[in-house]
CSV table of C-alpha atoms and ligand atoms in Angstrom, one decimal:
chain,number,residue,atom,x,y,z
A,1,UNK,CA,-11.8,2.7,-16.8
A,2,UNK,CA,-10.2,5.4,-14.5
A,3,UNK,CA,-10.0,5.5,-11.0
A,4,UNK,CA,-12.6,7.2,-9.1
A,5,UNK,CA,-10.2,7.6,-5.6
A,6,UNK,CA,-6.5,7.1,-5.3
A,7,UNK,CA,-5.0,5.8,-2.1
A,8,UNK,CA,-1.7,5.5,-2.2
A,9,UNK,CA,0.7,8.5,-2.8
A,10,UNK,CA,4.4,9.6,-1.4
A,11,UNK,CA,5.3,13.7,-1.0
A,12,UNK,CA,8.8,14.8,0.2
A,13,UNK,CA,7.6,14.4,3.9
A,14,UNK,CA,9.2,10.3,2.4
A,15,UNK,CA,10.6,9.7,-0.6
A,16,UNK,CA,8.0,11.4,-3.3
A,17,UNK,CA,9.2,14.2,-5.6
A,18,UNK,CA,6.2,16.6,-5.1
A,19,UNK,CA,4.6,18.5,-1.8
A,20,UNK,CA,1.8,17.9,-0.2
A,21,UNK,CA,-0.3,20.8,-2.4
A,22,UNK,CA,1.7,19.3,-6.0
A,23,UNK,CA,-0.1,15.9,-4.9
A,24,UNK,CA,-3.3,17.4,-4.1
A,25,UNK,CA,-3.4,19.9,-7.9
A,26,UNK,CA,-2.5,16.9,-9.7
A,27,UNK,CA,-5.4,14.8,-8.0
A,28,UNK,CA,-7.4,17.3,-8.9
A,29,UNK,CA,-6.4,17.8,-12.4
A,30,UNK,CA,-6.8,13.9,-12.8
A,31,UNK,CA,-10.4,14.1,-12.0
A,32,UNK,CA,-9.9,11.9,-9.0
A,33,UNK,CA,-13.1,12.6,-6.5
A,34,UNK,CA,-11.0,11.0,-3.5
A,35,UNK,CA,-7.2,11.3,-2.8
A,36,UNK,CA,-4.9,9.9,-0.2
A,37,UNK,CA,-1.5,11.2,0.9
A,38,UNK,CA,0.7,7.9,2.4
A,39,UNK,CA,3.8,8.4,2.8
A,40,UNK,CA,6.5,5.9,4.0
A,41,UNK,CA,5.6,4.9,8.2
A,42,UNK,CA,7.8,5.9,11.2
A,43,UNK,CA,10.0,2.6,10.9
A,44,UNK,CA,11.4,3.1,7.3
A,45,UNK,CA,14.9,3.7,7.9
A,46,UNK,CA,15.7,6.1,4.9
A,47,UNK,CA,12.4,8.3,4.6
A,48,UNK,CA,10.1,7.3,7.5
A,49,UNK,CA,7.9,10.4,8.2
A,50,UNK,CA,9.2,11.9,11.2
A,51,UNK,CA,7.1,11.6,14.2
A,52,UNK,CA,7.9,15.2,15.3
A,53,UNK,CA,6.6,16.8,11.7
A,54,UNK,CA,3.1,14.6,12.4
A,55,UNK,CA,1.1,17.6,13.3
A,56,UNK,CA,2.9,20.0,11.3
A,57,UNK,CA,1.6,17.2,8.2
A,58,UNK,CA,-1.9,17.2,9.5
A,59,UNK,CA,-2.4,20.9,9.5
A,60,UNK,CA,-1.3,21.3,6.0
A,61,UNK,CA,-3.6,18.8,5.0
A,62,UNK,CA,-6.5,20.3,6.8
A,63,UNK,CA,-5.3,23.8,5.4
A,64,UNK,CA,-5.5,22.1,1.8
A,65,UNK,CA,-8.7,20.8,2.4
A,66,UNK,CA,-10.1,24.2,3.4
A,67,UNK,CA,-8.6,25.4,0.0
A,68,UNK,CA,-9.5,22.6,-2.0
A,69,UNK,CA,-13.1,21.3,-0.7
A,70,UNK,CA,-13.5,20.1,-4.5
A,71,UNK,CA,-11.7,16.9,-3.7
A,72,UNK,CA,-12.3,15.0,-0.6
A,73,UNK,CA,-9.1,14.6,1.0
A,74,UNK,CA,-7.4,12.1,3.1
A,75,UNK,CA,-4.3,12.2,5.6
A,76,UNK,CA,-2.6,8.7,5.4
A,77,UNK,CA,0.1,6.4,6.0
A,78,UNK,CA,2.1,3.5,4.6
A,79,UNK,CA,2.8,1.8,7.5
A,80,UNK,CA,5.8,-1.2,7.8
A,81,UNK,CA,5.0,-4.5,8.5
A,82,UNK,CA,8.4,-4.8,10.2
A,83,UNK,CA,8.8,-8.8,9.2
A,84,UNK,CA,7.5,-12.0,11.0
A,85,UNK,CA,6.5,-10.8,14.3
A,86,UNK,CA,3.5,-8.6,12.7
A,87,UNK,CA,4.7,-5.4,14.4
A,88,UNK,CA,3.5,-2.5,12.2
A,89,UNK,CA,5.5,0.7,12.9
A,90,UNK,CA,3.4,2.6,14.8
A,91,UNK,CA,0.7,1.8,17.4
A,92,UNK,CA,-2.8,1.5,17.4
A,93,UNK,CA,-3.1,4.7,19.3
A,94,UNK,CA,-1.6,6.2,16.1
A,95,UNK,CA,-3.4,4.8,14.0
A,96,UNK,CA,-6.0,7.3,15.2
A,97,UNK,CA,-3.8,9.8,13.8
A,98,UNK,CA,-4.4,9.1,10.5
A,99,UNK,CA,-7.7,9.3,8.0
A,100,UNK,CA,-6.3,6.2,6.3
A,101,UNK,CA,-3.7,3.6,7.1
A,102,UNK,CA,-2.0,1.2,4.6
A,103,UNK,CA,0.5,-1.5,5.6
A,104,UNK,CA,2.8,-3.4,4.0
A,105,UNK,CA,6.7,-4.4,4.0
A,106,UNK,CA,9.7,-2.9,2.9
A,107,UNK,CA,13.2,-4.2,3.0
A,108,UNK,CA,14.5,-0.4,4.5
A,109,UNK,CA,12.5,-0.9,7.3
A,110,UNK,CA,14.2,-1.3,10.9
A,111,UNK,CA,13.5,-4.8,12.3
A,112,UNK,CA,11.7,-4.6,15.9
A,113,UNK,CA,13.1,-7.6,16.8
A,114,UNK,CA,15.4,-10.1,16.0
A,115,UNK,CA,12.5,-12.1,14.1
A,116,UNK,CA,12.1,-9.3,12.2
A,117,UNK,CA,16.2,-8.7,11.3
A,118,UNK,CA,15.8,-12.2,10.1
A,119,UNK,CA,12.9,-11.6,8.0
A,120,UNK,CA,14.8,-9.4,5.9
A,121,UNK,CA,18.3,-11.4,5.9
A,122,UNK,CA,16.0,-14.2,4.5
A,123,UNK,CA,14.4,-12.6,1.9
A,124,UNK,CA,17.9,-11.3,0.8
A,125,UNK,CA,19.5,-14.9,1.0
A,126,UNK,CA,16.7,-16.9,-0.8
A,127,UNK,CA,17.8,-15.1,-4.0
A,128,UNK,CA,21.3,-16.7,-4.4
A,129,UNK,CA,20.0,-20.0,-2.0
A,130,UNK,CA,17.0,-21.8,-3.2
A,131,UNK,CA,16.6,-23.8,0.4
A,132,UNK,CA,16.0,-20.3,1.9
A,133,UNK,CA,12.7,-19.6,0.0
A,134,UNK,CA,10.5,-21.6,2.2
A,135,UNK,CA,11.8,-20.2,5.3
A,136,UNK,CA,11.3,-16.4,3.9
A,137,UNK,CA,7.4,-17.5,2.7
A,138,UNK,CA,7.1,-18.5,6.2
A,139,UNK,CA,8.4,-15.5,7.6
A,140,UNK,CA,6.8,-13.1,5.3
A,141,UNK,CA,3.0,-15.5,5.5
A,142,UNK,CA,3.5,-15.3,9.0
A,143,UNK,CA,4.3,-11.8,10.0
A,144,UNK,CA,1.2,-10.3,7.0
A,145,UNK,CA,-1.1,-12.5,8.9
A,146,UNK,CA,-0.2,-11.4,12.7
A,147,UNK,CA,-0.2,-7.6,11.6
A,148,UNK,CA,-3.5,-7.9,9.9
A,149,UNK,CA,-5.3,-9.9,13.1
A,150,UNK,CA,-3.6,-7.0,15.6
A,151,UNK,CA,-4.5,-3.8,13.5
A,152,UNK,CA,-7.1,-2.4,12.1
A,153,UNK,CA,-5.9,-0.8,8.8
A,154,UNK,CA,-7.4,-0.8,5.4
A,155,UNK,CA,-5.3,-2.1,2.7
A,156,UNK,CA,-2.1,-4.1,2.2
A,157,UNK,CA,0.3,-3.1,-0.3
A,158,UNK,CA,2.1,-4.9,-3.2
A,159,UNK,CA,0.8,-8.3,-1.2
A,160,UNK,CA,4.2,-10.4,-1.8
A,161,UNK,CA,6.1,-7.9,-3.7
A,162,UNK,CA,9.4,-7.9,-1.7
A,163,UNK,CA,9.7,-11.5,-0.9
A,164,UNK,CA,7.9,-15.0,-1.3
A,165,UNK,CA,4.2,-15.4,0.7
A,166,UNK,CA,1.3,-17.8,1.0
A,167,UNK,CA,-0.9,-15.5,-1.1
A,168,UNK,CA,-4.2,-17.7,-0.6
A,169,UNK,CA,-3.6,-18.2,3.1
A,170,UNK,CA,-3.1,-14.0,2.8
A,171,UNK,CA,-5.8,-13.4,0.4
A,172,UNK,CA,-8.5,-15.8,2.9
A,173,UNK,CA,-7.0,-13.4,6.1
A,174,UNK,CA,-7.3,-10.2,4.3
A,175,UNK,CA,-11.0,-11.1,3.3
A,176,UNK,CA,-11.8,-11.9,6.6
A,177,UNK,CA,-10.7,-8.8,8.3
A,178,UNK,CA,-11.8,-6.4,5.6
A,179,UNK,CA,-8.4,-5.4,4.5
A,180,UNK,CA,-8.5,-5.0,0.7
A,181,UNK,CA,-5.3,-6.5,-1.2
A,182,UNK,CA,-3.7,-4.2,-3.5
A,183,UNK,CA,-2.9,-3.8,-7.3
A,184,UNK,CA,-0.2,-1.5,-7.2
A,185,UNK,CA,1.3,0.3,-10.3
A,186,UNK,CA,4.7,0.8,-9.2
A,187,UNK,CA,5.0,-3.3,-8.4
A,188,UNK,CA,4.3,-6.2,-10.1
A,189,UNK,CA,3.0,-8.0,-7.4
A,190,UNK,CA,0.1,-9.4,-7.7
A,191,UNK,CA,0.7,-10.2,-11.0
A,192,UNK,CA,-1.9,-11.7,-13.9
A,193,UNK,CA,-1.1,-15.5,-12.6
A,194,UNK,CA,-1.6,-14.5,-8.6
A,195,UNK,CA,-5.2,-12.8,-9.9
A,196,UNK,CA,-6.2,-15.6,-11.9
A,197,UNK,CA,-5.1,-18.2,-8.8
A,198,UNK,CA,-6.9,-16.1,-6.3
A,199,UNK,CA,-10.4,-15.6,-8.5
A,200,UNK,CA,-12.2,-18.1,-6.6
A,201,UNK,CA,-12.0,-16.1,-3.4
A,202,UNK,CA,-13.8,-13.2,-4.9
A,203,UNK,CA,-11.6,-10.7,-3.3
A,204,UNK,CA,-11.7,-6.6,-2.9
A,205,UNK,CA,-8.8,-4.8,-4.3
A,206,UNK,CA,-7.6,-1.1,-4.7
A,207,UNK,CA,-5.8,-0.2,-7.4
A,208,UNK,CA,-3.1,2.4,-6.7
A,209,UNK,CA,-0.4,4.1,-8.6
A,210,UNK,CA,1.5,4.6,-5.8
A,211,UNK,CA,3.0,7.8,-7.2
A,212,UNK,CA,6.2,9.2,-6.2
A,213,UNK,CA,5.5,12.0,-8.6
A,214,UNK,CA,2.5,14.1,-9.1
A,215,UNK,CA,2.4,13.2,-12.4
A,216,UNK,CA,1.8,10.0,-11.5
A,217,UNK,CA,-0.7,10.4,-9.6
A,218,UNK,CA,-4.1,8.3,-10.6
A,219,UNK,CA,-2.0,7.0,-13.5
A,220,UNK,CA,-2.3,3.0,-13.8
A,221,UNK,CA,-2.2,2.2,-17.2
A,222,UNK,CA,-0.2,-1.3,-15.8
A,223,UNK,CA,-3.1,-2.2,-12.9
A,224,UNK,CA,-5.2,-2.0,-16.3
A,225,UNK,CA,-3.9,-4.3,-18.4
A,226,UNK,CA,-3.2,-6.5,-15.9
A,227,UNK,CA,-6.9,-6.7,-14.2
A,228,UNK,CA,-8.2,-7.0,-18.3
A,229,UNK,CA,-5.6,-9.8,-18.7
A,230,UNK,CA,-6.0,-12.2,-15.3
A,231,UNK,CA,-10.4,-11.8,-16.0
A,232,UNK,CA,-11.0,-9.9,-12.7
A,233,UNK,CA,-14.5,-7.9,-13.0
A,234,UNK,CA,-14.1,-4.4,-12.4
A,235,UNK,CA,-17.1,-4.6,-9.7
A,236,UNK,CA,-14.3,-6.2,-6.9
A,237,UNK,CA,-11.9,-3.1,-7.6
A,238,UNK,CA,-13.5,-1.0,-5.6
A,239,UNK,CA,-12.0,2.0,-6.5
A,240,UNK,CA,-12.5,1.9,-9.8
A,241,UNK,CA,-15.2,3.3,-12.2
A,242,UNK,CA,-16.1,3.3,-15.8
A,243,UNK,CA,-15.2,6.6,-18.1
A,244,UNK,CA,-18.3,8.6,-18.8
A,245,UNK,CA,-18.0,7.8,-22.7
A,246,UNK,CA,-18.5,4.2,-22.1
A,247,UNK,CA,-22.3,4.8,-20.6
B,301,LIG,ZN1,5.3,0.3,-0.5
B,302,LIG,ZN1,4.1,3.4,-1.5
């Protein structure tokens, strides 16, 4: 099995190790047909793109798909769910902006709100103090579920990776509104127990490496093993194909 598109990839403009044209060689080298640049949304507090570099971003990838029309290229983001008031970090008027957006949460993004700042402190807390955990699924179920009724993006990333959710109450919403849950490389959310609990639901997922290095890129050697293990048919990842050898 390899993947057939890659969706989820950082550069410099956040916190990846390669440019913009690294990313693109190394899709290319990979055999990867479709590749998406995502990097980290306006509201992550360490290596948020920069609204002001936006168009400075989108020419260079419009450059590189003039130079590289062999791959077909897509300008992206990895927008923050910002906790449980379902803000993402950037407005549906942005959205626009983008070829493809991906949402998710991250503990370094700003809170919005106060809901939000609690969100995190409760997802830190419920570590060291059991009687928190309910109160961070809550918050994290809650918040996932608003963003995904407000705005129209595409996939959601490392589904419960960064604190406790209601993953079939997630899963149902996500099938509803199109939104493909993710198998991400980099996390180990969802694992092979949440695949195997959610099989009934016949989701759609994306694999992703999620690469922070060009070398990475298209790389999911975990996704793999974990899809073979939990029994998921490789017809529901959509982004996936069989390797020429096994026709
Ligand atoms: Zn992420
Ligand atoms: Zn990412």
């Amino acid at each position: 099995m390899k993947l057939r598109a890659d969706y989820h990839s950082h550069t410099t403009y956040s916190d990846g190790k390669g440019s913009m044209e690294d990313n693109v060689r190394a899709a290319i080298a990979s055999g990867l047909k479709t590749f998406a640049i995502t990097d980290h949304g306006f509201g992550h507090g360490f290596f948020g793109i920069k609204r002001r570099k936006l168009s400075k971003m989108r020419a260079e990838i419009e450059e590189l798909k003039k130079k590289y029309p062999q791959i077909r290229l897509l300008f992206g983001v990895e927008a923050n769910i910002r906790g449980s008031s379902g803000r993402l970090d950037l407005t549906r008027k942005e959205m626009e902006l983008f070829d493809i957006v991906l949402a998710g949460y991250h503990f370094g993004s700003l809170p919005g709100s106060l809901e939000d700042l609690t969100t995190h402190l409760f997802n830190f807390l419920f570590k060291f103090f059991g009687v928190c955990k309910e109160i961070a699924r809550r918050k994290n179920t809650r918040g996932i579920l608003l963003a995904m009724q407000r705005y129209p993006f595409s996939i959601l990333t490392h589904p419960g990776d960064k604190g406790p959710v209601d993953l079939r109450a997630i899963a149902r919403a996500a099938k509803r509104h199109g939104i493909a849950m993710e198998i991400n490389e980099r996390h180990k959310h969802l694992t092979v127990e949440e695949l195997k609990e959610l099989e009934d639901l016949k989701l759609n997922y994306i694999a992703s490496s999620d690469a922070h290095r060009p070398e990475n890129i298209a790389r999911i050697p975990g996704v793999l093993e974990r899809i073979r293990e939990a029994g998921v048919p490789i017809s529901r990842i959509a982004n996936l194909e069989e390797d020429e050898h096994e026709h």
